[in-house]
PDB file of C-alpha atoms in Angstrom:
ATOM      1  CA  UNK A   1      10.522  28.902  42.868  1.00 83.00           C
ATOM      2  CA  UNK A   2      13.535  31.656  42.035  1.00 93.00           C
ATOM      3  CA  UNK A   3      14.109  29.202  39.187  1.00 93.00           C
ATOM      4  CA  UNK A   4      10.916  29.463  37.677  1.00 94.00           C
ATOM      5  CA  UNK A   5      10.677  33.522  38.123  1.00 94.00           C
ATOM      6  CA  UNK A   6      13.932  33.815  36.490  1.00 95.00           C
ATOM      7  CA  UNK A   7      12.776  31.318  33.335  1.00 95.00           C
ATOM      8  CA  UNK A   8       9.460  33.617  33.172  1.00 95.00           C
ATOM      9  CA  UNK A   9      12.092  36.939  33.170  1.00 94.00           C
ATOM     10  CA  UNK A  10      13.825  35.371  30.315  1.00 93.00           C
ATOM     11  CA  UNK A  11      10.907  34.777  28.674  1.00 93.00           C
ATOM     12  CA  UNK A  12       9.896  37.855  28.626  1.00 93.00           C
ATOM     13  CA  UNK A  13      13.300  39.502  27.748  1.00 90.00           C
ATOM     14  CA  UNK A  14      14.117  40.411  24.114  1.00 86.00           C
ATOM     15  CA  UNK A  15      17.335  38.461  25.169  1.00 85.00           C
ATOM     16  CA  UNK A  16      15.867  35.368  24.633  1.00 84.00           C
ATOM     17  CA  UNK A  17      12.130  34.774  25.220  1.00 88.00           C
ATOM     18  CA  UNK A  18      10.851  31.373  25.466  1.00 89.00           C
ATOM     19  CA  UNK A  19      13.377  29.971  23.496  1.00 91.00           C
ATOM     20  CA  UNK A  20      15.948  30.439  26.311  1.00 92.00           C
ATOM     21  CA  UNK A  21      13.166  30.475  29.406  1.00 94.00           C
ATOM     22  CA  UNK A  22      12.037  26.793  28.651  1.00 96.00           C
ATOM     23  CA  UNK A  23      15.532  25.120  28.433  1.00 95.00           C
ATOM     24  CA  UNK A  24      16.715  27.163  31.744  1.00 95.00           C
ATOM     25  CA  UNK A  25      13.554  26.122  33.855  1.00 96.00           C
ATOM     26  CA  UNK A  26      14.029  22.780  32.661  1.00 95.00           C
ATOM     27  CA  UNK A  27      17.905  22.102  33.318  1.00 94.00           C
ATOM     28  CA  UNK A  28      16.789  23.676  36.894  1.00 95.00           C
ATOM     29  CA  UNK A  29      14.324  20.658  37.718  1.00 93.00           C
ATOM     30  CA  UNK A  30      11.824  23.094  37.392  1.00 94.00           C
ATOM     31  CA  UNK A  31       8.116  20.433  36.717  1.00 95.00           C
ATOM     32  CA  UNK A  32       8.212  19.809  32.508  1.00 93.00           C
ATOM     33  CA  UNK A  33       4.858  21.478  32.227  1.00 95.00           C
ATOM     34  CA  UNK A  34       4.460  24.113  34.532  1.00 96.00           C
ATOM     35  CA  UNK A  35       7.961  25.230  32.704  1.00 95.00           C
ATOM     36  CA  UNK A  36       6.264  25.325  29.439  1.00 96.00           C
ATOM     37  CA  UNK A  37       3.063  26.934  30.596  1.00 96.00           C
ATOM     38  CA  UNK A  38       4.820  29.227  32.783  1.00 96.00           C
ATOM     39  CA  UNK A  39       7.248  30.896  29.983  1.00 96.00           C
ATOM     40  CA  UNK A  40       4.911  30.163  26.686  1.00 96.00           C
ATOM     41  CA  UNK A  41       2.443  32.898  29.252  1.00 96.00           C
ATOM     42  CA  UNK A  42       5.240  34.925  30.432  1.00 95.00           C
ATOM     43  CA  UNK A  43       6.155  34.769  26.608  1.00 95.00           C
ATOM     44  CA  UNK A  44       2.945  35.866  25.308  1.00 94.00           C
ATOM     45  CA  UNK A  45       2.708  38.659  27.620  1.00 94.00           C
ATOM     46  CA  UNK A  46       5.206  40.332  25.485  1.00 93.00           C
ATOM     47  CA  UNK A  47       2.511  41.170  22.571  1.00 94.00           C
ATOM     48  CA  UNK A  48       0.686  43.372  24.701  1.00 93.00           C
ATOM     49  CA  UNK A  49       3.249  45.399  25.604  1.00 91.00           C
ATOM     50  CA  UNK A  50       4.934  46.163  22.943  1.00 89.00           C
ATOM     51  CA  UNK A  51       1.226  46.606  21.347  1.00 89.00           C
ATOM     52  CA  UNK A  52       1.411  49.584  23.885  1.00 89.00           C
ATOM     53  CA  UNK A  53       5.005  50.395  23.676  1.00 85.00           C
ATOM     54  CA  UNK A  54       4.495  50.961  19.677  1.00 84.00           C
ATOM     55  CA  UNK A  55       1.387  52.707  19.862  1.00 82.00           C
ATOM     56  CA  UNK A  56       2.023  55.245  22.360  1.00 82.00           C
ATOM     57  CA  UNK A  57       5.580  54.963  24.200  1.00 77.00           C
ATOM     58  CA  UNK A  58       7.360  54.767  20.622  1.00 78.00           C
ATOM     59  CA  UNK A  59       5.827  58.312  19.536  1.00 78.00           C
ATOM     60  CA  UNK A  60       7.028  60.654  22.106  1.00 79.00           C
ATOM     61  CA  UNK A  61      10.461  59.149  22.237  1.00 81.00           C
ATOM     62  CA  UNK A  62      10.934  59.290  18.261  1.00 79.00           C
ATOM     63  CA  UNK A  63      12.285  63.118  18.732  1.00 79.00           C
ATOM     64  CA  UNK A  64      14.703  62.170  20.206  1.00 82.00           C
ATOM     65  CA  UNK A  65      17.627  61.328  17.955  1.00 83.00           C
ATOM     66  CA  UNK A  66      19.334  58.435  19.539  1.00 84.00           C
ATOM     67  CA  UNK A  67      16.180  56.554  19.968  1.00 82.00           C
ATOM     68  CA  UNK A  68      15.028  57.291  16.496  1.00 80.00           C
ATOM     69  CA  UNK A  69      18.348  56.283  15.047  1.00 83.00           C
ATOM     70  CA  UNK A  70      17.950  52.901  17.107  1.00 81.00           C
ATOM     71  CA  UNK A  71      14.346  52.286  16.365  1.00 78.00           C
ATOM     72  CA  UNK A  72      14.933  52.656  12.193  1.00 80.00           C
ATOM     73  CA  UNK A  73      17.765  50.260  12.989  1.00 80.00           C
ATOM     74  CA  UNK A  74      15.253  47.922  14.869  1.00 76.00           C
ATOM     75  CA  UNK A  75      12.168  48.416  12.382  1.00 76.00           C
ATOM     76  CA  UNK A  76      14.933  47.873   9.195  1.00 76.00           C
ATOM     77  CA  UNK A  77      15.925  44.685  10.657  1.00 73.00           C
ATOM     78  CA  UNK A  78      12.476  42.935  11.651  1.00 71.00           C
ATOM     79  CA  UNK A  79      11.015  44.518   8.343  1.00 70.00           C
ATOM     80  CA  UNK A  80      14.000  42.566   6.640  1.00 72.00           C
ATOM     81  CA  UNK A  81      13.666  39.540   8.544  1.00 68.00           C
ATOM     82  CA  UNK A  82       9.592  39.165   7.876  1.00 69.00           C
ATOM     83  CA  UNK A  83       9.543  41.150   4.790  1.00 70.00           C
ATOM     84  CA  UNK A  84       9.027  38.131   2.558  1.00 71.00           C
ATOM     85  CA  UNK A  85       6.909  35.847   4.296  1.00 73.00           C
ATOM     86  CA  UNK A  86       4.756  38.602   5.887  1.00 79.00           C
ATOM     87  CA  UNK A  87       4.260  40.837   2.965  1.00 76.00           C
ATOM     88  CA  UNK A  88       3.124  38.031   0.979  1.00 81.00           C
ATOM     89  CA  UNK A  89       1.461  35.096   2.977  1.00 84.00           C
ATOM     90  CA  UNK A  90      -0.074  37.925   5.948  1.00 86.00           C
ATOM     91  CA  UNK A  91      -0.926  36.419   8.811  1.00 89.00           C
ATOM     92  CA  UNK A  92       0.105  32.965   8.419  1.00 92.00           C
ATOM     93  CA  UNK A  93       3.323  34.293   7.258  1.00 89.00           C
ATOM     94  CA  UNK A  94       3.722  36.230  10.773  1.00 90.00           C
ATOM     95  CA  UNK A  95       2.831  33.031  12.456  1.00 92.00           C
ATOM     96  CA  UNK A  96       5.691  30.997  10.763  1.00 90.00           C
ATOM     97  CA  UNK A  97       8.177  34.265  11.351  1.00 87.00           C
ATOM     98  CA  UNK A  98       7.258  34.582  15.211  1.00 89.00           C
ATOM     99  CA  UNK A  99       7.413  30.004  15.259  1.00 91.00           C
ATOM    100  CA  UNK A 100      10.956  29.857  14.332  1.00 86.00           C
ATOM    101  CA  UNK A 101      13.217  29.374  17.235  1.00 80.00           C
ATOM    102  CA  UNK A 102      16.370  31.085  16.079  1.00 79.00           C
ATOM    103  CA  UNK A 103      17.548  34.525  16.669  1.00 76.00           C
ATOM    104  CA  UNK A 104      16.129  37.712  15.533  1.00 73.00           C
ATOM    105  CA  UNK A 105      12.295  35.960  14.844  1.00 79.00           C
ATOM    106  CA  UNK A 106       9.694  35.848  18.118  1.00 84.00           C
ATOM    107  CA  UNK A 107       6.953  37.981  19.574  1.00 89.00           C
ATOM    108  CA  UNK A 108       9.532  41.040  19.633  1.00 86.00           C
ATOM    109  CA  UNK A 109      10.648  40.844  16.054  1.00 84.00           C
ATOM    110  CA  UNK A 110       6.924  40.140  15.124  1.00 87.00           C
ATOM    111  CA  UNK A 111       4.720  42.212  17.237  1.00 88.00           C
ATOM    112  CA  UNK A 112       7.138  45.177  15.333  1.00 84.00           C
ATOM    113  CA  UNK A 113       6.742  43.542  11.785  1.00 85.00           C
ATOM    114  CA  UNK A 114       2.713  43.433  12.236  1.00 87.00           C
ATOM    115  CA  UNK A 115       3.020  46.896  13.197  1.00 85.00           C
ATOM    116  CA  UNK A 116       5.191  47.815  10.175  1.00 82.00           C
ATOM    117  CA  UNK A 117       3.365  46.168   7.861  1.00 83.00           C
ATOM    118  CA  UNK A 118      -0.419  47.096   9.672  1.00 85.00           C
ATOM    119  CA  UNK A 119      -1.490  43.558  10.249  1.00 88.00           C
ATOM    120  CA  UNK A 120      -5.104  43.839  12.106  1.00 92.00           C
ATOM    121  CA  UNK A 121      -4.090  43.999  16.124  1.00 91.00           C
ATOM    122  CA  UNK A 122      -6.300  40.972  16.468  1.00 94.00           C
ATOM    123  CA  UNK A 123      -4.783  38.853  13.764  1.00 94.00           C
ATOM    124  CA  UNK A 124      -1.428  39.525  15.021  1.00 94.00           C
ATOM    125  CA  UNK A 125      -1.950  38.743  18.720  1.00 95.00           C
ATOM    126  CA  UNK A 126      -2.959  35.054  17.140  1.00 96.00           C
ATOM    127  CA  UNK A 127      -0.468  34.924  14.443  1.00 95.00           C
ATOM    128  CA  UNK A 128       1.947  36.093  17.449  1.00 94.00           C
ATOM    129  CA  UNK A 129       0.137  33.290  20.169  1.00 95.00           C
ATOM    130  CA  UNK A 130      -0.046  30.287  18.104  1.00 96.00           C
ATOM    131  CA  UNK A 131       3.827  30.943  17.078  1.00 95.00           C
ATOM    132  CA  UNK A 132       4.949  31.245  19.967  1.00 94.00           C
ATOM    133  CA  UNK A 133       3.514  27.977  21.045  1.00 96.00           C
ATOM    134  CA  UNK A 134       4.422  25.770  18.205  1.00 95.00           C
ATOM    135  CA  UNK A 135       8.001  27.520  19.383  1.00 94.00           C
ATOM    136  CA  UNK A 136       7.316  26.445  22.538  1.00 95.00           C
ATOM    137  CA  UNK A 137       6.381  23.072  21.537  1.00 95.00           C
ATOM    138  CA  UNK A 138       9.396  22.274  19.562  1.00 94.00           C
ATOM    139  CA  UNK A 139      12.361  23.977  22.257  1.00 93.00           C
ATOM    140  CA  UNK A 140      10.255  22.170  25.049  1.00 95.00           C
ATOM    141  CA  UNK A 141      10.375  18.680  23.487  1.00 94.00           C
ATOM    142  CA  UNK A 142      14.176  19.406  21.851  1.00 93.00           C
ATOM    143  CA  UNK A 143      15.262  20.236  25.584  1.00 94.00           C
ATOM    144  CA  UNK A 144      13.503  17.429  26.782  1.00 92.00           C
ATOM    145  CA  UNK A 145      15.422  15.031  24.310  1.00 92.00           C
ATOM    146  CA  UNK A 146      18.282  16.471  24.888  1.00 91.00           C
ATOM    147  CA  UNK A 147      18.411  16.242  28.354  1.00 87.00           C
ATOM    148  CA  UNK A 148      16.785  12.560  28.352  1.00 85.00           C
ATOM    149  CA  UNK A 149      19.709  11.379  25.909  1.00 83.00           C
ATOM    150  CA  UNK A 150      22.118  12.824  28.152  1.00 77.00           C
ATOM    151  CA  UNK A 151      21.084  10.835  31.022  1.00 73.00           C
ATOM    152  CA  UNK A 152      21.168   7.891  28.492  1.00 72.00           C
ATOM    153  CA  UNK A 153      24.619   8.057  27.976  1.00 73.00           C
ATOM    154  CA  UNK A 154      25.580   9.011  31.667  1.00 75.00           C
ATOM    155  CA  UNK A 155      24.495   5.495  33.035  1.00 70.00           C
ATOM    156  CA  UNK A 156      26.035   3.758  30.060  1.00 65.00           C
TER     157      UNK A 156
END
């Protein structure tokens, strides 16, 4: 049970999200799919709040100088990251952006680069949701390769 709370915390964290959630709920026996539904929800969850975060959180803390110094830094480098792809191809763009699992792209990165580049709230939750699954999809059945060829090679 702890195992699975702390894969849905990671989930959620801007530390890792799914991407990390899935493969630590997994190595900890936690069952294949209540892992992946368990942290692609925890996951999603994220949207929503920073929906609110941006919207009203974000504009009483930009006076102060630290935070607005760190959240240009944050905006520059999610605006760089999606810039291309976004800007051009909209919302499927923002669904490729959020679906790759590497670093710096996920619902974090994206819910800020629909905000930056005023994507339809709507249009980015599902740009954001189906991303994040097809992410989901593709670290759930890498980890589960993984951890089957492992065992392969342990009884050999």
């Amino acid at each position: 049970m702890w195992d699975l709370l702390i894969a849905m915390a990671w989930s959620v964290s801007p530390l890792g999200e799914a991407k990390v959630g899935i493969p630590y709920a997994l190595v900890h026996d936690v069952n294949i799919f209540i892992a992946f539904i368990a942290c692609f929800g925890a996951n999603l969850l994220v949207f929503p709040i920073m929906k609110f975060f941006l919207a009203f959180v974000n504009r009483h803390f930009l006076k102060w100088r630290f935070y607005k110094k760190s959240a240009i830094f944050v905006a520059r480098r999610a605006k760089t990251g999606a810039a291309k792809g976004v800007k051009k191809y909209g919302f499927w763009g923002l669904l490729i952006f959020v679906m790759l699992p590497i670093p710096g792209t996920g619902v974090y990165a994206g819910s800020i680069a629909a905000y930056l580049f005023g994507i339809e709230s709507k249009r980015a939750f599902w740009a954001n949701a189906i991303g994040i699954f097809l992410s989901c999809v593709f670290v759930w059945t890498a980890t589960l390769l993984t951890m089957e060829g492992i065992e392969m090679n342990q009884e050999r």
